[in-house]
Tab-separated table of C-alpha atoms in Angstrom:
chain	number	residue	atom	x	y	z
A	160	UNK	CA	26.423	64.013	-217.139
A	161	UNK	CA	25.723	65.249	-220.506
A	162	UNK	CA	22.700	64.225	-222.445
A	163	UNK	CA	22.635	63.456	-226.070
A	164	UNK	CA	19.327	62.675	-227.889
A	165	UNK	CA	18.697	60.734	-231.112
A	166	UNK	CA	15.540	60.638	-233.309
A	167	UNK	CA	14.433	58.136	-234.485
A	168	UNK	CA	15.734	55.350	-232.658
A	169	UNK	CA	14.334	52.861	-235.135
A	170	UNK	CA	13.499	53.442	-238.877
A	171	UNK	CA	12.267	51.225	-241.353
A	172	UNK	CA	12.163	52.644	-245.139
A	173	UNK	CA	11.856	51.447	-248.621
A	174	UNK	CA	15.039	51.520	-250.871
A	175	UNK	CA	15.402	54.582	-252.705
A	176	UNK	CA	14.101	56.826	-250.355
A	177	UNK	CA	15.777	59.413	-247.853
A	178	UNK	CA	15.962	58.871	-244.101
A	179	UNK	CA	17.143	61.885	-241.336
A	180	UNK	CA	18.331	61.035	-238.481
A	181	UNK	CA	18.701	63.635	-235.642
A	182	UNK	CA	21.445	64.392	-232.877
A	183	UNK	CA	20.471	66.770	-229.992
A	184	UNK	CA	22.995	67.921	-226.858
A	185	UNK	CA	20.139	68.323	-224.422
A	186	UNK	CA	21.867	70.295	-222.077
A	187	UNK	CA	24.865	71.791	-223.438
A	188	UNK	CA	26.419	73.625	-226.694
A	189	UNK	CA	28.342	71.312	-229.037
A	190	UNK	CA	30.170	73.364	-231.524
A	191	UNK	CA	31.185	69.642	-232.985
A	192	UNK	CA	29.465	66.369	-233.137
A	193	UNK	CA	30.639	62.948	-234.724
A	194	UNK	CA	28.840	60.152	-236.498
A	195	UNK	CA	29.493	56.886	-236.005
A	196	UNK	CA	28.279	53.596	-238.081
A	197	UNK	CA	28.184	50.111	-236.276
A	198	UNK	CA	27.275	46.964	-238.181
A	199	UNK	CA	26.503	43.910	-235.763
A	200	UNK	CA	28.883	42.872	-233.517
A	201	UNK	CA	31.577	45.494	-234.662
A	202	UNK	CA	33.034	48.386	-233.428
A	203	UNK	CA	32.349	51.944	-234.322
A	204	UNK	CA	33.439	53.390	-237.272
A	205	UNK	CA	33.751	57.450	-237.626
A	206	UNK	CA	31.985	58.393	-240.604
A	207	UNK	CA	31.926	62.178	-240.329
A	208	UNK	CA	32.659	65.012	-237.980
A	209	UNK	CA	29.987	67.784	-237.900
A	210	UNK	CA	31.358	71.541	-237.046
A	211	UNK	CA	28.444	74.195	-236.256
A	212	UNK	CA	28.257	76.525	-238.986
A	213	UNK	CA	30.540	74.903	-241.479
A	214	UNK	CA	31.042	71.853	-243.720
A	215	UNK	CA	31.136	68.389	-242.467
A	216	UNK	CA	34.583	66.514	-242.527
A	217	UNK	CA	34.136	63.083	-243.873
A	218	UNK	CA	36.419	59.933	-243.482
A	219	UNK	CA	38.144	58.120	-246.211
A	220	UNK	CA	35.361	55.925	-248.153
A	221	UNK	CA	32.501	57.807	-246.861
A	222	UNK	CA	30.537	59.180	-249.850
A	223	UNK	CA	29.231	62.779	-248.634
A	224	UNK	CA	26.763	63.177	-251.407
A	225	UNK	CA	25.214	59.782	-249.791
A	226	UNK	CA	25.324	60.886	-246.136
A	227	UNK	CA	24.507	64.489	-245.974
A	228	UNK	CA	25.366	66.409	-242.405
A	229	UNK	CA	23.988	69.760	-241.480
A	230	UNK	CA	25.229	71.263	-237.811
A	231	UNK	CA	22.944	74.192	-238.379
A	232	UNK	CA	22.866	75.092	-234.303
A	233	UNK	CA	25.217	74.457	-231.332
A	234	UNK	CA	22.550	71.875	-230.122
A	235	UNK	CA	21.461	69.854	-233.356
A	236	UNK	CA	23.245	68.217	-236.035
A	237	UNK	CA	21.239	65.957	-238.727
A	238	UNK	CA	22.605	63.116	-240.932
A	239	UNK	CA	20.578	62.174	-243.876
A	240	UNK	CA	20.981	59.113	-245.724
A	241	UNK	CA	19.661	59.966	-249.445
A	242	UNK	CA	18.650	57.292	-251.815
A	243	UNK	CA	19.171	54.576	-249.493
A	244	UNK	CA	19.938	50.952	-250.272
A	245	UNK	CA	19.688	47.848	-248.206
A	246	UNK	CA	23.605	47.796	-247.700
A	247	UNK	CA	23.247	51.277	-245.854
A	248	UNK	CA	21.126	49.406	-242.911
A	249	UNK	CA	23.342	49.583	-239.915
A	250	UNK	CA	23.143	51.287	-236.381
A	251	UNK	CA	23.828	54.903	-236.601
A	252	UNK	CA	25.446	56.749	-233.486
A	253	UNK	CA	25.939	60.336	-232.706
A	254	UNK	CA	28.333	62.320	-230.233
A	255	UNK	CA	29.006	65.539	-229.308
A	256	UNK	CA	32.080	66.802	-228.138
A	257	UNK	CA	32.375	67.986	-224.306
A	258	UNK	CA	35.243	68.721	-222.069
A	259	UNK	CA	38.020	66.129	-222.772
A	260	UNK	CA	35.358	63.583	-224.006
A	261	UNK	CA	32.652	62.607	-225.733
A	262	UNK	CA	29.196	62.090	-225.049
A	263	UNK	CA	26.774	59.423	-227.130
A	264	UNK	CA	23.499	59.200	-228.277
A	265	UNK	CA	21.587	56.196	-227.786
A	266	UNK	CA	21.838	55.298	-231.693
A	267	UNK	CA	19.160	54.782	-234.626
A	268	UNK	CA	18.663	51.658	-236.328
A	269	UNK	CA	18.071	52.095	-239.738
A	270	UNK	CA	16.619	49.133	-241.840
A	271	UNK	CA	16.221	49.532	-245.582
A	272	UNK	CA	14.074	47.222	-247.213
B	118	UNK	CA	48.106	56.940	-236.912
B	119	UNK	CA	46.884	55.969	-233.716
B	120	UNK	CA	45.157	52.496	-233.085
B	121	UNK	CA	43.774	50.381	-230.377
B	122	UNK	CA	43.714	47.003	-230.030
B	123	UNK	CA	41.772	44.941	-227.568
B	124	UNK	CA	43.020	41.399	-226.788
B	125	UNK	CA	40.027	39.127	-226.527
B	126	UNK	CA	36.581	39.552	-228.165
B	127	UNK	CA	34.638	37.476	-226.035
B	128	UNK	CA	35.227	37.556	-221.883
B	129	UNK	CA	33.344	35.128	-219.632
B	130	UNK	CA	33.544	35.373	-215.916
B	131	UNK	CA	31.754	34.133	-212.955
B	132	UNK	CA	29.896	36.481	-211.083
B	133	UNK	CA	31.822	37.837	-208.242
B	134	UNK	CA	35.244	37.114	-209.663
B	135	UNK	CA	37.747	39.405	-211.059
B	136	UNK	CA	37.010	41.180	-214.442
B	137	UNK	CA	39.988	42.040	-216.713
B	138	UNK	CA	39.704	43.569	-219.994
B	139	UNK	CA	42.725	44.185	-222.248
B	140	UNK	CA	43.484	47.189	-224.190
B	141	UNK	CA	46.790	48.220	-225.639
B	142	UNK	CA	47.032	51.314	-227.688
B	143	UNK	CA	49.725	52.888	-230.288
B	144	UNK	CA	50.282	56.480	-230.263
B	145	UNK	CA	53.232	58.926	-231.097
B	146	UNK	CA	51.934	61.646	-228.788
B	147	UNK	CA	50.471	61.427	-225.125
B	148	UNK	CA	47.042	59.843	-225.652
B	149	UNK	CA	43.849	60.447	-223.873
B	150	UNK	CA	42.213	57.232	-223.325
B	151	UNK	CA	38.712	55.981	-222.965
B	152	UNK	CA	36.401	53.162	-221.702
B	153	UNK	CA	32.952	52.993	-222.993
B	154	UNK	CA	30.473	50.254	-222.213
B	155	UNK	CA	27.407	49.728	-224.608
B	156	UNK	CA	24.738	47.731	-223.633
B	157	UNK	CA	22.410	45.972	-226.460
B	158	UNK	CA	20.535	48.030	-229.027
B	159	UNK	CA	22.092	51.191	-226.973
B	160	UNK	CA	24.670	54.056	-227.454
B	161	UNK	CA	27.991	54.068	-225.470
B	162	UNK	CA	28.174	55.232	-222.011
B	163	UNK	CA	31.447	56.499	-220.717
B	164	UNK	CA	33.272	54.158	-218.087
B	165	UNK	CA	36.125	56.187	-216.975
B	166	UNK	CA	38.890	58.278	-218.945
B	167	UNK	CA	42.967	58.663	-218.689
B	168	UNK	CA	43.625	62.519	-219.496
B	169	UNK	CA	47.635	62.623	-218.308
B	170	UNK	CA	46.468	63.149	-214.397
B	171	UNK	CA	46.613	60.117	-212.162
B	172	UNK	CA	47.670	56.749	-213.997
B	173	UNK	CA	44.959	54.990	-212.024
B	174	UNK	CA	41.705	56.085	-213.091
B	175	UNK	CA	38.532	55.166	-211.120
B	176	UNK	CA	35.255	55.183	-213.204
B	177	UNK	CA	31.885	54.238	-212.517
B	178	UNK	CA	30.047	51.122	-211.739
B	179	UNK	CA	33.254	50.055	-209.337
B	180	UNK	CA	35.618	49.963	-212.693
B	181	UNK	CA	39.100	51.326	-212.855
B	182	UNK	CA	41.822	51.500	-215.269
B	183	UNK	CA	45.517	51.731	-215.012
B	184	UNK	CA	47.666	53.539	-217.808
B	185	UNK	CA	51.080	52.114	-218.030
B	186	UNK	CA	53.336	53.729	-220.399
B	187	UNK	CA	56.048	51.208	-220.592
B	188	UNK	CA	53.429	48.723	-221.774
B	189	UNK	CA	51.349	51.073	-223.720
B	190	UNK	CA	48.169	49.636	-222.161
B	191	UNK	CA	45.158	50.672	-220.337
B	192	UNK	CA	43.205	47.128	-218.941
B	193	UNK	CA	40.097	47.585	-217.634
B	194	UNK	CA	39.330	45.710	-214.261
B	195	UNK	CA	36.626	45.082	-211.738
B	196	UNK	CA	37.203	43.242	-208.433
B	197	UNK	CA	33.861	41.428	-208.394
B	198	UNK	CA	31.735	41.020	-211.490
B	199	UNK	CA	27.764	41.371	-211.136
B	200	UNK	CA	25.392	40.389	-213.496
B	201	UNK	CA	24.608	43.705	-214.687
B	202	UNK	CA	28.131	44.316	-215.904
B	203	UNK	CA	27.514	41.992	-218.916
B	204	UNK	CA	27.741	43.954	-222.041
B	205	UNK	CA	30.174	45.240	-224.837
B	206	UNK	CA	33.209	47.191	-223.734
B	207	UNK	CA	35.102	49.587	-226.067
B	208	UNK	CA	38.530	50.723	-225.355
B	209	UNK	CA	39.455	54.495	-227.416
B	210	UNK	CA	42.075	56.440	-228.064
B	211	UNK	CA	41.695	60.165	-228.818
B	212	UNK	CA	43.460	61.300	-232.209
B	213	UNK	CA	43.447	65.210	-232.396
B	214	UNK	CA	42.504	66.251	-235.832
B	215	UNK	CA	41.659	69.499	-236.694
B	216	UNK	CA	41.075	70.948	-233.470
B	217	UNK	CA	38.267	68.108	-233.056
B	218	UNK	CA	38.832	65.088	-230.517
B	219	UNK	CA	38.748	62.512	-232.955
B	220	UNK	CA	38.348	58.937	-231.119
B	221	UNK	CA	39.726	55.502	-232.511
B	222	UNK	CA	38.197	52.478	-231.086
B	223	UNK	CA	39.211	49.251	-230.176
B	224	UNK	CA	37.223	46.033	-231.687
B	225	UNK	CA	35.189	45.497	-228.620
B	226	UNK	CA	35.026	43.203	-225.836
B	227	UNK	CA	31.935	40.970	-225.251
B	228	UNK	CA	31.626	40.199	-221.235
B	229	UNK	CA	29.413	37.655	-219.960
B	230	UNK	CA	28.546	36.806	-216.677
B	231	UNK	CA	27.960	33.548	-215.492
B	232	UNK	CA	25.607	33.149	-212.202
């Protein structure tokens, strides 16, 4: 099956700093990628849809100036959490759209101190 | 808007017993339905999907699910549970939005296997 990678797998940062998370489709091109957030023991909540070469579409309630998304190529989308705060600590998962399904990355655990 | 309800946040079965994880959906259009499995601290792995072809869908690791339109259900089953099946399972429905395949997830069901 299709492979999606995320980097880093885990990151710890200080409050007020910015963190960039990369999502790559390794063996296929993805014009659309998705970013999800998952709190402990909860389901995945879609944050935004990332489209190659255009602006991301954010879900209601998600601050686009705080969660910057860039999809500069057909195999890479990045999520930057700007001025991170402890409440941004979460598990962030990306996915890439394939044929009739999405392929998920392994996730990035963000801890903001 | 489409939605998914998974009945039972936690299901516990004995090794070798039948696994049944329930999923009901709401949709005003023919849906695409998915079951994903998540192991601790990992992303989601696709188990199976329904895309308007056969109503009984077979997936990986011996799992299968049956689409029942009259019941708006897509329950996941496995005849004989294995210890390695212990994980979190998510049912999801696709929602076409702006040309993208937007997924709406259920709350998840944690499956525990007792030796």
